[in-house]
Tab-separated table of C-alpha atoms in Angstrom:
chain	number	residue	atom	x	y	z
A	1	MET	CA	158.030	106.335	156.945
A	2	ASN	CA	154.903	105.156	154.401
A	3	ALA	CA	156.082	101.597	154.412
A	4	ILE	CA	155.775	101.171	158.064
A	5	ALA	CA	152.003	103.750	158.560
A	6	GLN	CA	151.267	101.006	155.682
A	7	SER	CA	152.186	98.090	157.590
A	8	THR	CA	150.209	99.111	160.487
A	9	TYR	CA	146.903	98.886	158.361
A	10	ARG	CA	145.007	95.394	158.119
A	11	VAL	CA	142.398	95.431	154.975
A	12	VAL	CA	139.221	93.430	155.714
A	13	LYS	CA	136.724	92.321	153.416
A	14	LEU	CA	133.502	94.293	153.050
A	15	LYS	CA	131.024	91.370	154.512
A	16	HIS	CA	127.937	91.211	151.513
A	17	TRP	CA	125.302	89.722	154.206
A	18	GLY	CA	122.509	91.054	151.561
A	19	ARG	CA	124.261	88.383	149.400
A	20	TYR	CA	124.798	85.685	152.119
A	21	LEU	CA	121.246	85.621	152.880
A	22	ALA	CA	119.697	85.743	148.878
A	23	GLY	CA	121.774	83.068	149.070
A	24	ALA	CA	120.255	81.387	151.983
A	25	ILE	CA	117.068	81.689	150.698
A	26	THR	CA	117.586	80.696	147.691
A	27	ILE	CA	119.431	77.251	148.384
A	28	ALA	CA	116.651	77.026	151.271
A	29	VAL	CA	114.046	77.381	148.217
A	30	LEU	CA	115.592	74.679	145.891
A	31	ALA	CA	116.031	72.466	148.599
A	32	SER	CA	112.343	72.190	149.643
A	33	ILE	CA	111.977	72.084	145.996
A	34	VAL	CA	113.994	69.044	145.386
A	35	ILE	CA	112.527	67.643	148.530
A	36	ALA	CA	108.636	67.634	147.585
A	37	PHE	CA	109.323	65.879	144.245
A	38	ALA	CA	111.557	63.074	145.974
A	39	ARG	CA	108.787	62.666	148.810
A	40	ALA	CA	105.889	62.663	146.213
A	41	GLN	CA	104.760	59.615	144.718
A	42	ILE	CA	106.052	60.162	141.286
A	43	ASP	CA	106.526	56.976	138.906
A	44	TRP	CA	109.836	57.879	137.131
A	45	GLY	CA	108.930	54.463	135.555
A	46	VAL	CA	106.560	56.158	133.525
A	47	VAL	CA	107.891	59.066	133.074
A	48	GLY	CA	111.201	57.622	130.890
A	49	GLU	CA	108.547	55.184	129.710
A	50	TYR	CA	106.344	58.070	127.580
A	51	PHE	CA	108.821	60.341	127.102
A	52	THR	CA	109.766	58.519	123.352
A	53	ALA	CA	106.016	57.425	123.135
A	54	THR	CA	104.637	58.113	119.288
A	55	SER	CA	101.960	59.945	120.477
A	56	ILE	CA	104.049	62.394	122.295
A	57	LEU	CA	107.156	62.609	119.461
A	58	THR	CA	103.790	63.017	117.078
A	59	GLY	CA	102.973	65.856	119.703
A	60	PHE	CA	106.444	67.701	119.721
A	61	ALA	CA	106.232	67.261	115.980
A	62	VAL	CA	103.256	69.297	115.560
A	63	THR	CA	104.246	71.923	118.070
A	64	ILE	CA	107.812	72.628	116.432
A	65	PHE	CA	105.801	72.600	113.564
A	66	LEU	CA	103.174	75.243	114.709
A	67	THR	CA	105.875	77.182	116.239
A	68	ILE	CA	108.102	77.393	112.695
A	69	ILE	CA	104.951	78.355	110.670
A	70	SER	CA	103.669	80.559	112.975
A	71	MET	CA	106.396	82.490	113.063
A	72	VAL	CA	107.381	82.304	109.572
A	73	ILE	CA	103.684	83.840	109.114
A	74	GLY	CA	104.375	86.318	111.674
A	75	ILE	CA	107.781	87.852	110.813
A	76	LEU	CA	106.953	88.214	106.957
A	77	LEU	CA	103.469	90.354	107.384
A	78	GLY	CA	104.874	91.680	110.382
A	79	VAL	CA	107.508	92.837	108.326
A	80	LEU	CA	105.036	94.195	106.089
A	81	VAL	CA	102.691	95.839	108.749
A	82	ALA	CA	106.217	97.588	110.089
A	83	VAL	CA	106.571	99.434	106.488
A	84	MET	CA	103.140	100.000	106.449
A	85	ARG	CA	102.452	101.442	109.837
A	86	LEU	CA	105.811	104.260	108.637
A	87	SER	CA	103.998	105.333	105.481
A	88	LYS	CA	103.284	108.692	104.970
A	89	ASN	CA	99.920	107.464	103.048
A	90	PRO	CA	97.598	107.839	105.855
A	91	VAL	CA	95.224	105.005	104.442
A	92	VAL	CA	98.471	102.393	104.570
A	93	SER	CA	99.424	103.605	107.756
A	94	GLY	CA	95.885	103.604	109.016
A	95	ILE	CA	94.846	100.037	108.195
A	96	ALA	CA	98.248	98.814	109.352
A	97	TRP	CA	97.476	100.637	112.871
A	98	ILE	CA	94.244	99.421	113.017
A	99	TYR	CA	95.437	95.266	112.476
A	100	VAL	CA	97.931	95.832	115.305
A	101	TRP	CA	95.238	97.034	117.143
A	102	PHE	CA	92.988	94.422	117.224
A	103	PHE	CA	95.307	91.361	117.231
A	104	ARG	CA	97.350	92.961	120.434
A	105	GLY	CA	94.023	94.009	121.735
A	106	THR	CA	92.167	90.473	121.722
A	107	PRO	CA	93.484	87.254	123.451
A	108	VAL	CA	95.045	84.910	121.378
A	109	TYR	CA	92.395	82.047	122.666
A	110	LEU	CA	90.295	84.214	121.512
A	111	GLN	CA	91.466	84.589	118.168
A	112	LEU	CA	91.887	80.648	117.980
A	113	LEU	CA	88.205	80.017	119.242
A	114	LEU	CA	87.018	82.929	116.205
A	115	TRP	CA	89.405	81.517	113.256
A	116	PHE	CA	87.722	77.626	114.261
A	117	ASN	CA	84.550	78.938	114.375
A	118	ILE	CA	84.771	81.309	111.205
A	119	ALA	CA	82.559	79.020	109.335
A	120	LEU	CA	79.398	80.358	110.970
A	121	ILE	CA	80.009	84.073	109.278
A	122	PHE	CA	81.735	82.507	105.948
A	123	PRO	CA	80.212	79.280	105.419
A	124	LEU	CA	81.418	79.022	101.970
A	125	VAL	CA	84.999	80.581	100.699
A	126	GLY	CA	86.026	81.097	97.358
A	127	ILE	CA	84.462	82.706	93.925
A	128	PRO	CA	80.598	82.665	93.483
A	129	GLY	CA	79.331	80.680	91.167
A	130	LEU	CA	82.907	78.992	89.772
A	131	LEU	CA	84.736	77.893	92.753
A	132	GLN	CA	83.317	77.516	96.469
A	133	ALA	CA	83.857	75.509	99.319
A	134	ARG	CA	82.832	74.844	102.547
A	135	THR	CA	84.721	76.970	105.183
A	136	VAL	CA	83.991	74.363	107.807
A	137	ASP	CA	86.215	71.520	105.272
A	138	LEU	CA	89.109	74.209	104.696
A	139	VAL	CA	89.554	75.385	108.377
A	140	THR	CA	90.593	72.179	110.426
A	141	PRO	CA	91.971	72.584	113.331
A	142	MET	CA	95.492	72.887	112.399
A	143	ILE	CA	94.235	75.509	109.983
A	144	ALA	CA	92.811	77.852	112.620
A	145	ALA	CA	95.673	77.066	115.055
A	146	ILE	CA	97.655	78.363	112.314
A	147	LEU	CA	96.143	81.267	111.351
A	148	GLY	CA	95.309	82.215	114.780
A	149	LEU	CA	98.884	82.084	115.793
A	150	GLY	CA	100.501	83.502	112.895
A	151	LEU	CA	98.307	86.575	112.495
A	152	ASN	CA	98.323	87.821	116.074
A	153	GLN	CA	102.473	87.060	115.900
A	154	ALA	CA	102.229	89.378	113.303
A	155	ALA	CA	100.805	92.026	115.110
A	156	TYR	CA	103.782	91.965	117.302
A	157	THR	CA	106.803	91.546	115.137
A	158	SER	CA	105.345	94.263	113.883
A	159	GLU	CA	106.308	96.924	116.165
A	160	VAL	CA	109.437	95.327	117.054
A	161	VAL	CA	110.645	95.440	113.489
A	162	ARG	CA	109.380	98.858	113.290
A	163	ALA	CA	111.372	100.122	116.304
A	164	GLY	CA	114.535	98.375	114.370
A	165	ILE	CA	113.972	100.611	111.438
A	166	LEU	CA	113.738	103.327	113.649
A	167	SER	CA	116.670	103.176	115.028
A	168	VAL	CA	118.679	103.190	111.842
A	169	ASP	CA	119.761	106.609	111.207
A	170	GLU	CA	118.072	108.718	108.696
A	171	GLY	CA	121.462	109.354	106.893
A	172	GLN	CA	121.387	106.110	105.361
A	173	THR	CA	117.810	106.795	103.772
A	174	GLU	CA	118.958	109.954	102.582
A	175	ALA	CA	122.354	109.165	100.831
A	176	SER	CA	120.288	105.905	99.433
A	177	LYS	CA	117.984	108.456	98.258
A	178	ALA	CA	121.396	110.486	96.667
A	179	LEU	CA	122.309	107.520	94.872
A	180	GLY	CA	118.986	106.731	92.623
A	181	ILE	CA	118.599	103.561	94.955
A	182	ASN	CA	114.445	103.436	95.384
A	183	GLY	CA	112.692	102.755	98.654
A	184	ILE	CA	111.980	99.366	98.411
A	185	THR	CA	115.720	98.465	97.544
A	186	THR	CA	116.749	100.904	100.421
A	187	MET	CA	114.437	98.835	102.508
A	188	ARG	CA	115.462	95.353	101.688
A	189	THR	CA	119.581	96.192	101.506
A	190	VAL	CA	120.465	99.280	103.512
A	191	VAL	CA	117.894	99.745	106.685
A	192	LEU	CA	116.711	96.454	107.202
A	193	PRO	CA	120.381	94.374	107.776
A	194	GLN	CA	121.583	97.368	110.246
A	195	ALA	CA	118.026	97.063	112.303
A	196	MET	CA	118.705	93.386	113.123
A	197	ARG	CA	120.892	94.191	115.436
A	198	VAL	CA	117.979	95.127	117.469
A	199	ILE	CA	114.940	93.136	116.227
A	200	LEU	CA	116.781	90.102	116.469
A	201	PRO	CA	116.912	89.869	120.554
A	202	PRO	CA	113.028	90.151	120.878
A	203	VAL	CA	112.321	88.235	117.862
A	204	GLY	CA	113.976	85.702	118.919
A	205	ASN	CA	112.247	85.742	122.509
A	206	GLU	CA	109.008	85.831	120.383
A	207	VAL	CA	109.994	82.669	119.125
A	208	ILE	CA	110.583	80.950	122.325
A	209	GLY	CA	107.173	82.356	123.522
A	210	MET	CA	105.491	81.369	120.482
A	211	LEU	CA	106.608	77.681	121.382
A	212	LYS	CA	104.792	77.944	124.545
A	213	THR	CA	101.819	79.829	122.865
A	214	THR	CA	101.160	76.579	121.125
A	215	SER	CA	99.630	74.571	124.108
A	216	LEU	CA	96.935	76.859	123.619
A	217	ALA	CA	95.869	75.136	120.221
A	218	SER	CA	94.714	72.057	122.190
A	219	ALA	CA	91.230	74.308	123.270
A	220	ILE	CA	90.449	74.063	119.154
A	221	GLY	CA	91.245	70.023	119.254
A	222	ALA	CA	95.027	70.321	117.635
A	223	SER	CA	97.267	67.962	118.730
A	224	GLU	CA	100.364	69.546	120.053
A	225	ILE	CA	102.312	67.970	122.387
A	226	LEU	CA	100.402	68.963	125.530
A	227	ASN	CA	97.249	67.737	124.215
A	228	GLU	CA	98.553	64.682	123.274
A	229	ALA	CA	99.663	63.980	127.080
A	230	GLN	CA	96.532	65.068	128.044
A	231	HIS	CA	94.753	62.081	125.931
A	232	ILE	CA	97.309	59.940	127.646
A	233	TYR	CA	97.053	60.773	131.476
A	234	LEU	CA	93.213	60.846	131.033
A	235	VAL	CA	93.152	57.292	130.134
A	236	ASN	CA	95.862	56.102	132.867
A	237	ASN	CA	95.457	58.844	135.561
A	238	MET	CA	99.552	59.476	135.773
A	239	ILE	CA	99.124	63.025	135.481
A	240	MET	CA	102.054	64.647	137.014
A	241	GLU	CA	104.357	62.284	135.186
A	242	LEU	CA	103.320	63.112	131.545
A	243	LEU	CA	103.041	66.682	132.674
A	244	ILE	CA	106.934	66.390	133.488
A	245	VAL	CA	107.157	64.525	129.920
A	246	THR	CA	106.054	67.413	128.365
A	247	ALA	CA	107.713	69.922	130.529
A	248	ILE	CA	110.784	68.015	129.787
A	249	TRP	CA	110.211	68.026	125.692
A	250	TYR	CA	109.418	72.167	126.152
A	251	LEU	CA	113.321	72.606	127.947
A	252	ILE	CA	114.513	70.808	125.624
A	253	ALA	CA	113.569	72.696	122.437
A	254	VAL	CA	113.483	76.107	124.564
A	255	SER	CA	117.227	75.211	125.049
A	256	VAL	CA	117.620	74.477	121.207
A	257	MET	CA	116.509	77.635	120.457
A	258	SER	CA	118.269	79.136	122.713
A	259	SER	CA	121.458	78.758	121.403
A	260	ILE	CA	120.285	79.008	117.552
A	261	GLN	CA	119.254	82.646	118.734
A	262	TYR	CA	122.717	83.073	120.380
A	263	TYR	CA	124.606	82.477	117.266
A	264	ILE	CA	122.350	84.377	114.907
A	265	GLU	CA	122.839	87.508	117.596
A	266	ARG	CA	126.229	86.879	117.572
A	267	TYR	CA	126.694	86.471	113.357
A	268	PHE	CA	125.166	90.203	113.329
A	269	ALA	CA	126.630	91.584	116.266
A	270	ARG	CA	130.342	91.072	114.048
A	271	GLY	CA	132.156	95.091	113.595
A	272	SER	CA	129.533	96.323	115.444
A	273	THR	CA	131.966	96.428	118.658
A	274	THR	CA	135.530	96.498	119.083
A	275	ALA	CA	135.746	94.015	121.283
A	276	ALA	CA	135.767	90.957	121.558
A	277	LEU	CA	132.900	88.140	121.219
A	278	PRO	CA	131.586	86.542	123.846
A	279	PRO	CA	131.946	83.077	124.543
A	280	THR	CA	129.885	80.935	122.979
A	281	PRO	CA	127.964	77.554	124.806
A	282	ILE	CA	130.260	75.526	123.012
A	283	GLN	CA	133.589	77.419	124.069
A	284	ARG	CA	132.157	77.636	127.779
A	285	ILE	CA	131.675	74.118	127.720
A	286	ALA	CA	135.453	73.530	126.551
A	287	ARG	CA	136.645	76.272	128.988
A	288	ILE	CA	135.278	74.183	132.244
A	289	PHE	CA	137.061	71.100	130.459
A	290	GLY	CA	140.638	72.833	130.225
A	291	THR	CA	139.787	73.117	126.181
A	292	PRO	CA	140.924	76.288	125.019
A	293	GLY	CA	138.591	78.346	121.887
A	294	ARG	CA	138.664	81.273	120.003
A	295	THR	CA	136.289	83.997	121.733
A	296	LYS	CA	136.325	85.788	117.944
């Protein structure tokens, strides 16, 4: 009887009209963008010509260098400032708070200009009477860019690190104290390794953000990739073509950095979950071509 009753029912799939509409709008917008670029008078031969131009490659190398050195400064100093913020000493924590307050409260563009013109405040640096040098000779556009980007990044990284440290259970620190481990060793060997799972995702995003923020260095004369592209299109008037070249290089760098970030996060996620780890980009590509791969 039940089988007869069930056979009279017809299964009707639920219509997701909102999804269909959103998909249609998305396809229409993408199609309009593609058509606009197809109709535009873009000389793709110029794009290919300048894609591997010496000045563009040099500017891209400077962009990568600025990103790496600024993030190294930002991470190292950020960890120090985060630990200072968590200090029970009001003077130490207060200095750290002022640092974060200033560098987060002013635009990075303004900070770059301040460092580039710091010689107006400190014309000489060094030990008076023994060893001094003119600040304008030492703080070149590249040094000013490194200082501006690195110190600004440290303020944001310190907040990320502080949140990661606070996410670790206090029992871990108490257990270390009970074993006679000092505070610095506890922070280095117990707290920070556990906090990495919380710290890594936002820091990875900060690295990608820094890659794009380096374009502001062109305001003080640092010859990164966008600045080099501007120098070229101001001469040949191929504005859109050079901007497309720059955009492609940025996308390549971001794609590589995103993949590296994924593998680093995956490494630190081991042992934190019983579920299988998500497939890596290489494993996803292998699945497309039907090649089996491990997911752990």
